[in-house]
mmCIF file of C-alpha atoms in Angstrom:
data_model
loop_
_atom_site.group_PDB
_atom_site.id
_atom_site.type_symbol
_atom_site.label_atom_id
_atom_site.label_comp_id
_atom_site.label_asym_id
_atom_site.label_seq_id
_atom_site.Cartn_x
_atom_site.Cartn_y
_atom_site.Cartn_z
ATOM 1 C CA UNK A 1 -53.638 71.680 -68.702
ATOM 2 C CA UNK A 2 -51.433 69.847 -66.132
ATOM 3 C CA UNK A 3 -51.917 66.564 -68.045
ATOM 4 C CA UNK A 4 -50.789 68.277 -71.309
ATOM 5 C CA UNK A 5 -47.649 69.560 -69.646
ATOM 6 C CA UNK A 6 -46.867 66.043 -68.301
ATOM 7 C CA UNK A 7 -47.504 64.529 -71.746
ATOM 8 C CA UNK A 8 -45.223 67.072 -73.450
ATOM 9 C CA UNK A 9 -42.478 66.618 -70.930
ATOM 10 C CA UNK A 10 -42.689 62.810 -71.372
ATOM 11 C CA UNK A 11 -42.512 63.312 -75.188
ATOM 12 C CA UNK A 12 -39.422 65.489 -74.864
ATOM 13 C CA UNK A 13 -37.814 63.076 -72.454
ATOM 14 C CA UNK A 14 -38.467 60.166 -74.913
ATOM 15 C CA UNK A 15 -36.953 62.108 -77.756
ATOM 16 C CA UNK A 16 -33.784 62.856 -75.693
ATOM 17 C CA UNK A 17 -33.507 59.131 -74.869
ATOM 18 C CA UNK A 18 -33.833 58.138 -78.495
ATOM 19 C CA UNK A 19 -31.301 60.749 -79.623
ATOM 20 C CA UNK A 20 -28.858 59.524 -76.902
ATOM 21 C CA UNK A 21 -29.302 56.001 -78.070
ATOM 22 C CA UNK A 22 -28.489 56.945 -81.641
ATOM 23 C CA UNK A 23 -25.427 58.870 -80.565
ATOM 24 C CA UNK A 24 -24.187 55.889 -78.494
ATOM 25 C CA UNK A 25 -24.717 53.600 -81.526
ATOM 26 C CA UNK A 26 -22.679 56.008 -83.683
ATOM 27 C CA UNK A 27 -19.878 56.031 -81.058
ATOM 28 C CA UNK A 28 -19.855 52.240 -80.899
ATOM 29 C CA UNK A 29 -19.521 52.035 -84.720
ATOM 30 C CA UNK A 30 -16.738 54.703 -84.839
ATOM 31 C CA UNK A 31 -13.365 53.055 -84.602
ATOM 32 C CA UNK A 32 -9.890 54.698 -84.279
ATOM 33 C CA UNK A 33 -7.008 52.941 -85.990
ATOM 34 C CA UNK A 34 -3.462 53.431 -84.805
ATOM 35 C CA UNK A 35 -0.594 53.226 -87.332
ATOM 36 C CA UNK A 36 3.034 54.305 -87.481
ATOM 37 C CA UNK A 37 4.603 56.463 -90.205
ATOM 38 C CA UNK A 38 4.749 54.654 -93.427
ATOM 39 C CA UNK A 39 2.503 52.697 -95.771
ATOM 40 C CA UNK A 40 0.271 50.759 -93.329
ATOM 41 C CA UNK A 41 -2.019 53.786 -92.643
ATOM 42 C CA UNK A 42 -2.588 53.946 -96.465
ATOM 43 C CA UNK A 43 -3.135 50.242 -96.580
ATOM 44 C CA UNK A 44 -5.845 50.454 -93.902
ATOM 45 C CA UNK A 45 -7.367 53.490 -95.562
ATOM 46 C CA UNK A 46 -7.397 52.060 -99.052
ATOM 47 C CA UNK A 47 -7.890 48.242 -98.610
ATOM 48 C CA UNK A 48 -9.603 47.800 -95.223
ATOM 49 C CA UNK A 49 -11.567 50.884 -94.309
ATOM 50 C CA UNK A 50 -13.968 50.761 -97.293
ATOM 51 C CA UNK A 51 -15.011 47.221 -96.328
ATOM 52 C CA UNK A 52 -15.674 48.392 -92.682
ATOM 53 C CA UNK A 53 -17.599 51.382 -93.936
ATOM 54 C CA UNK A 54 -19.900 48.933 -95.866
ATOM 55 C CA UNK A 55 -20.454 47.175 -92.492
ATOM 56 C CA UNK A 56 -21.573 50.450 -90.895
ATOM 57 C CA UNK A 57 -18.419 51.640 -89.293
ATOM 58 C CA UNK A 58 -16.869 55.060 -89.458
ATOM 59 C CA UNK A 59 -13.020 54.949 -89.492
ATOM 60 C CA UNK A 60 -10.506 57.416 -88.071
ATOM 61 C CA UNK A 61 -6.846 56.820 -88.620
ATOM 62 C CA UNK A 62 -4.374 58.188 -86.020
ATOM 63 C CA UNK A 63 -0.584 58.200 -86.673
ATOM 64 C CA UNK A 64 1.853 57.517 -83.838
ATOM 65 C CA UNK A 65 5.517 58.559 -83.888
ATOM 66 C CA UNK A 66 6.936 55.322 -82.169
ATOM 67 C CA UNK A 67 6.341 51.662 -81.709
ATOM 68 C CA UNK A 68 5.326 51.900 -78.044
ATOM 69 C CA UNK A 69 2.235 54.057 -77.831
ATOM 70 C CA UNK A 70 0.045 52.233 -80.426
ATOM 71 C CA UNK A 71 -0.166 49.146 -78.249
ATOM 72 C CA UNK A 72 -0.624 51.052 -74.964
ATOM 73 C CA UNK A 73 -3.351 53.121 -76.626
ATOM 74 C CA UNK A 74 -5.096 50.027 -77.821
ATOM 75 C CA UNK A 75 -5.054 48.428 -74.439
ATOM 76 C CA UNK A 76 -6.236 51.685 -72.790
ATOM 77 C CA UNK A 77 -9.152 51.906 -75.188
ATOM 78 C CA UNK A 78 -7.890 55.174 -76.686
ATOM 79 C CA UNK A 79 -7.899 53.365 -80.098
ATOM 80 C CA UNK A 80 -9.679 50.192 -81.254
ATOM 81 C CA UNK A 81 -7.278 48.657 -83.769
ATOM 82 C CA UNK A 82 -3.655 49.053 -84.744
ATOM 83 C CA UNK A 83 -1.639 48.048 -87.773
ATOM 84 C CA UNK A 84 2.100 48.752 -87.581
ATOM 85 C CA UNK A 85 3.919 45.788 -86.140
ATOM 86 C CA UNK A 86 4.901 42.192 -86.830
ATOM 87 C CA UNK A 87 3.751 39.280 -84.765
ATOM 88 C CA UNK A 88 6.941 38.742 -82.827
ATOM 89 C CA UNK A 89 6.940 42.319 -81.637
ATOM 90 C CA UNK A 90 3.291 42.271 -80.575
ATOM 91 C CA UNK A 91 3.765 39.008 -78.639
ATOM 92 C CA UNK A 92 6.896 40.290 -76.856
ATOM 93 C CA UNK A 93 5.327 43.690 -76.055
ATOM 94 C CA UNK A 94 2.008 42.399 -74.740
ATOM 95 C CA UNK A 95 3.807 39.820 -72.590
ATOM 96 C CA UNK A 96 6.160 42.368 -71.148
ATOM 97 C CA UNK A 97 3.351 44.815 -70.362
ATOM 98 C CA UNK A 98 0.633 42.235 -69.567
ATOM 99 C CA UNK A 99 -1.752 43.652 -72.183
ATOM 100 C CA UNK A 100 -4.988 41.934 -73.256
ATOM 101 C CA UNK A 101 -4.611 42.495 -76.970
ATOM 102 C CA UNK A 102 -4.403 39.975 -79.798
ATOM 103 C CA UNK A 103 -3.512 39.675 -83.501
ATOM 104 C CA UNK A 104 -6.348 38.685 -85.774
ATOM 105 C CA UNK A 105 -4.719 38.522 -89.185
ATOM 106 C CA UNK A 106 -1.552 39.061 -91.183
ATOM 107 C CA UNK A 107 -1.206 41.641 -93.983
ATOM 108 C CA UNK A 108 1.372 41.942 -96.850
ATOM 109 C CA UNK A 109 4.456 43.414 -95.500
ATOM 110 C CA UNK A 110 7.439 45.382 -96.778
ATOM 111 C CA UNK A 111 10.624 43.730 -95.497
ATOM 112 C CA UNK A 112 13.476 45.588 -93.831
ATOM 113 C CA UNK A 113 16.554 46.460 -95.877
ATOM 114 C CA UNK A 114 20.132 47.685 -95.595
ATOM 115 C CA UNK A 115 20.379 51.159 -97.154
ATOM 116 C CA UNK A 116 23.145 53.644 -97.844
ATOM 117 C CA UNK A 117 23.555 57.041 -99.360
ATOM 118 C CA UNK A 118 27.337 56.677 -99.346
ATOM 119 C CA UNK A 119 28.239 53.289 -100.941
ATOM 120 C CA UNK A 120 26.766 51.107 -103.630
ATOM 121 C CA UNK A 121 28.455 47.788 -102.596
ATOM 122 C CA UNK A 122 29.477 46.296 -99.297
ATOM 123 C CA UNK A 123 33.067 45.883 -100.640
ATOM 124 C CA UNK A 124 33.379 49.662 -100.224
ATOM 125 C CA UNK A 125 32.990 49.448 -96.459
ATOM 126 C CA UNK A 126 35.842 50.645 -94.327
ATOM 127 C CA UNK A 127 36.926 49.909 -90.719
ATOM 128 C CA UNK A 128 34.929 51.910 -88.247
ATOM 129 C CA UNK A 129 32.018 52.772 -90.626
ATOM 130 C CA UNK A 130 28.826 53.445 -88.676
ATOM 131 C CA UNK A 131 25.737 51.254 -89.074
ATOM 132 C CA UNK A 132 22.518 52.281 -87.399
ATOM 133 C CA UNK A 133 19.816 49.815 -86.354
ATOM 134 C CA UNK A 134 16.628 50.022 -84.323
ATOM 135 C CA UNK A 135 17.071 49.980 -80.569
ATOM 136 C CA UNK A 136 13.949 48.117 -79.419
ATOM 137 C CA UNK A 137 14.588 44.545 -78.306
ATOM 138 C CA UNK A 138 12.717 42.868 -81.137
ATOM 139 C CA UNK A 139 13.968 44.923 -84.095
ATOM 140 C CA UNK A 140 17.557 45.142 -82.811
ATOM 141 C CA UNK A 141 17.760 41.351 -82.935
ATOM 142 C CA UNK A 142 16.042 41.408 -86.302
ATOM 143 C CA UNK A 143 18.561 43.915 -87.653
ATOM 144 C CA UNK A 144 21.515 41.966 -86.439
ATOM 145 C CA UNK A 145 20.156 38.864 -88.150
ATOM 146 C CA UNK A 146 19.822 40.828 -91.362
ATOM 147 C CA UNK A 147 23.370 42.051 -91.097
ATOM 148 C CA UNK A 148 24.483 38.470 -90.565
ATOM 149 C CA UNK A 149 22.439 37.236 -93.497
ATOM 150 C CA UNK A 150 24.154 39.881 -95.603
ATOM 151 C CA UNK A 151 27.493 38.534 -94.613
ATOM 152 C CA UNK A 152 28.651 41.610 -92.644
ATOM 153 C CA UNK A 153 28.836 40.015 -89.172
ATOM 154 C CA UNK A 154 28.552 36.763 -87.380
ATOM 155 C CA UNK A 155 26.480 36.209 -84.264
ATOM 156 C CA UNK A 156 26.802 33.828 -81.311
ATOM 157 C CA UNK A 157 24.785 30.806 -82.375
ATOM 158 C CA UNK A 158 24.058 29.858 -78.748
ATOM 159 C CA UNK A 159 22.018 32.927 -78.110
ATOM 160 C CA UNK A 160 18.282 32.887 -78.701
ATOM 161 C CA UNK A 161 17.731 34.665 -82.057
ATOM 162 C CA UNK A 162 14.959 36.942 -80.516
ATOM 163 C CA UNK A 163 17.347 38.218 -77.753
ATOM 164 C CA UNK A 164 20.323 39.209 -79.683
ATOM 165 C CA UNK A 165 22.164 42.387 -79.023
ATOM 166 C CA UNK A 166 25.341 43.918 -80.341
ATOM 167 C CA UNK A 167 27.265 42.283 -77.524
ATOM 168 C CA UNK A 168 26.492 38.854 -79.207
ATOM 169 C CA UNK A 169 28.540 39.801 -82.356
ATOM 170 C CA UNK A 170 31.439 37.268 -82.529
ATOM 171 C CA UNK A 171 32.870 38.353 -85.891
ATOM 172 C CA UNK A 172 32.789 41.820 -87.438
ATOM 173 C CA UNK A 173 34.774 41.497 -90.647
ATOM 174 C CA UNK A 174 34.632 45.188 -91.551
ATOM 175 C CA UNK A 175 35.018 46.476 -88.073
ATOM 176 C CA UNK A 176 31.623 48.208 -88.227
ATOM 177 C CA UNK A 177 30.461 50.534 -85.566
ATOM 178 C CA UNK A 178 26.950 49.311 -84.988
ATOM 179 C CA UNK A 179 24.792 51.898 -83.137
ATOM 180 C CA UNK A 180 21.272 51.176 -81.955
ATOM 181 C CA UNK A 181 18.870 54.216 -82.284
ATOM 182 C CA UNK A 182 15.118 54.844 -82.243
ATOM 183 C CA UNK A 183 13.536 53.011 -85.193
ATOM 184 C CA UNK A 184 11.849 56.072 -86.759
ATOM 185 C CA UNK A 185 15.261 57.733 -86.881
ATOM 186 C CA UNK A 186 16.987 55.044 -88.937
ATOM 187 C CA UNK A 187 16.184 56.591 -92.376
ATOM 188 C CA UNK A 188 17.280 60.014 -91.248
ATOM 189 C CA UNK A 189 20.618 58.601 -89.969
ATOM 190 C CA UNK A 190 21.607 57.842 -93.552
ATOM 191 C CA UNK A 191 22.824 61.424 -93.718
ATOM 192 C CA UNK A 192 25.640 60.546 -91.396
ATOM 193 C CA UNK A 193 25.855 56.663 -91.062
ATOM 194 C CA UNK A 194 27.248 54.620 -93.939
ATOM 195 C CA UNK A 195 24.633 51.956 -93.547
ATOM 196 C CA UNK A 196 21.274 51.694 -91.825
ATOM 197 C CA UNK A 197 18.931 48.709 -91.428
ATOM 198 C CA UNK A 198 15.539 50.352 -91.983
ATOM 199 C CA UNK A 199 12.144 48.649 -91.456
ATOM 200 C CA UNK A 200 9.927 48.646 -94.567
ATOM 201 C CA UNK A 201 7.346 50.991 -93.243
ATOM 202 C CA UNK A 202 9.913 53.579 -92.289
ATOM 203 C CA UNK A 203 11.730 53.166 -95.515
ATOM 204 C CA UNK A 204 8.614 53.911 -97.501
ATOM 205 C CA UNK A 205 7.548 56.675 -95.194
ATOM 206 C CA UNK A 206 10.993 58.316 -95.736
ATOM 207 C CA UNK A 207 10.743 57.973 -99.556
ATOM 208 C CA UNK A 208 13.501 55.341 -99.857
ATOM 209 C CA UNK A 209 13.326 53.221 -103.033
ATOM 210 C CA UNK A 210 12.911 49.574 -101.786
ATOM 211 C CA UNK A 211 14.660 48.325 -104.901
ATOM 212 C CA UNK A 212 17.795 50.379 -104.022
ATOM 213 C CA UNK A 213 18.388 48.424 -100.760
ATOM 214 C CA UNK A 214 21.838 46.848 -100.700
ATOM 215 C CA UNK A 215 20.251 43.838 -99.043
ATOM 216 C CA UNK A 216 16.510 42.944 -98.386
ATOM 217 C CA UNK A 217 15.491 40.390 -95.807
ATOM 218 C CA UNK A 218 13.190 37.516 -96.624
ATOM 219 C CA UNK A 219 10.475 37.653 -94.002
ATOM 220 C CA UNK A 220 9.652 34.788 -91.675
ATOM 221 C CA UNK A 221 5.889 34.444 -90.911
ATOM 222 C CA UNK A 222 6.351 36.003 -87.461
ATOM 223 C CA UNK A 223 7.916 39.075 -89.013
ATOM 224 C CA UNK A 224 4.928 39.925 -91.169
ATOM 225 C CA UNK A 225 2.744 42.611 -89.956
ATOM 226 C CA UNK A 226 -0.578 41.995 -88.222
ATOM 227 C CA UNK A 227 -3.743 43.729 -87.368
ATOM 228 C CA UNK A 228 -4.191 43.837 -83.510
ATOM 229 C CA UNK A 229 -7.302 44.514 -81.473
ATOM 230 C CA UNK A 230 -8.308 44.078 -77.815
ATOM 231 C CA UNK A 231 -9.260 40.488 -76.950
ATOM 232 C CA UNK A 232 -12.737 41.595 -75.880
ATOM 233 C CA UNK A 233 -13.468 42.757 -79.498
ATOM 234 C CA UNK A 234 -12.427 39.517 -81.134
ATOM 235 C CA UNK A 235 -15.982 38.229 -81.767
ATOM 236 C CA UNK A 236 -17.325 41.576 -82.996
ATOM 237 C CA UNK A 237 -14.863 43.924 -84.610
ATOM 238 C CA UNK A 238 -12.390 41.119 -85.109
ATOM 239 C CA UNK A 239 -14.837 39.059 -87.085
ATOM 240 C CA UNK A 240 -15.689 42.048 -89.294
ATOM 241 C CA UNK A 241 -12.003 42.686 -89.931
ATOM 242 C CA UNK A 242 -11.427 39.123 -90.829
ATOM 243 C CA UNK A 243 -14.275 39.282 -93.382
ATOM 244 C CA UNK A 244 -12.696 42.319 -94.924
ATOM 245 C CA UNK A 245 -9.321 40.598 -95.184
ATOM 246 C CA UNK A 246 -10.981 37.694 -97.006
ATOM 247 C CA UNK A 247 -12.833 39.979 -99.386
ATOM 248 C CA UNK A 248 -12.010 40.349 -103.089
ATOM 249 C CA UNK A 249 -11.984 44.134 -102.637
ATOM 250 C CA UNK A 250 -9.058 43.795 -100.255
ATOM 251 C CA UNK A 251 -7.119 41.514 -102.684
ATOM 252 C CA UNK A 252 -7.924 43.926 -105.560
ATOM 253 C CA UNK A 253 -6.100 46.809 -103.847
ATOM 254 C CA UNK A 254 -3.196 44.705 -102.780
ATOM 255 C CA UNK A 255 -2.739 43.175 -106.222
ATOM 256 C CA UNK A 256 -2.843 46.444 -108.059
ATOM 257 C CA UNK A 257 0.428 46.533 -110.043
ATOM 258 C CA UNK A 258 0.371 50.277 -110.042
ATOM 259 C CA UNK A 259 0.041 50.425 -106.237
ATOM 260 C CA UNK A 260 2.736 50.306 -103.551
ATOM 261 C CA UNK A 261 1.484 47.174 -101.964
ATOM 262 C CA UNK A 262 2.098 44.871 -104.987
ATOM 263 C CA UNK A 263 5.701 44.308 -104.141
ATOM 264 C CA UNK A 264 5.086 43.605 -100.503
ATOM 265 C CA UNK A 265 5.856 40.089 -99.258
ATOM 266 C CA UNK A 266 2.489 38.225 -99.051
ATOM 267 C CA UNK A 267 1.785 35.938 -96.047
ATOM 268 C CA UNK A 268 1.239 32.276 -96.921
ATOM 269 C CA UNK A 269 -2.143 32.800 -95.209
ATOM 270 C CA UNK A 270 -3.641 35.987 -93.812
ATOM 271 C CA UNK A 271 -5.768 34.792 -90.906
ATOM 272 C CA UNK A 272 -5.270 33.069 -87.638
#
């Protein structure tokens, strides 16, 4: 009788161990993807997640309300992937915070634009009109370069283009009042500001028509969005993500003329 009890107990213990092993395996294959408001959560869900599911992953998408938390959450292992930022922002952020995260590939990206609910042409601008731009270091400099490219201001050419601030404006032909605010607030500011420089993801998330922008930037490579992971995952999850980005299924979703991604600016190459 004692031997039977021992045998039964061993069998139960073995079953618990096996079940635990299965649960751990499922946890290892469950990934959480961080995105910001806008189209990149949809891009991941429609063009990337199906390929990962075929590889045995389960995918959860978590939306963040700012540009800071997705990288911190990635580094802290609260999420496993993020897709919301361009390469310059990622490189600046991880250097400033000493984060061990890395980009593994570019994705098609909607460029930033200058939008208005009050005017239809820059010639209608008046002295003192308010212009809102993102206030984080990377995107403030980017927005100022866009305003310069549109012919609205001139910037000090001796300043590194990635470190530009409003203090580096040397000519402001319309006397514009340029106000840095939180990036997610730029579309909402169109109710009061005359112009706003809005990043593509926030423009789409707010329902702005990209074709109605008064000016649209032409993206440099480093301003195209990237998929980021922890460096430790580069040879595992990173390789699987790269295979998905190379797949015809990914291209099919992106190139669908009835989809929102068709008009996005495509990277010359998608992988590092």
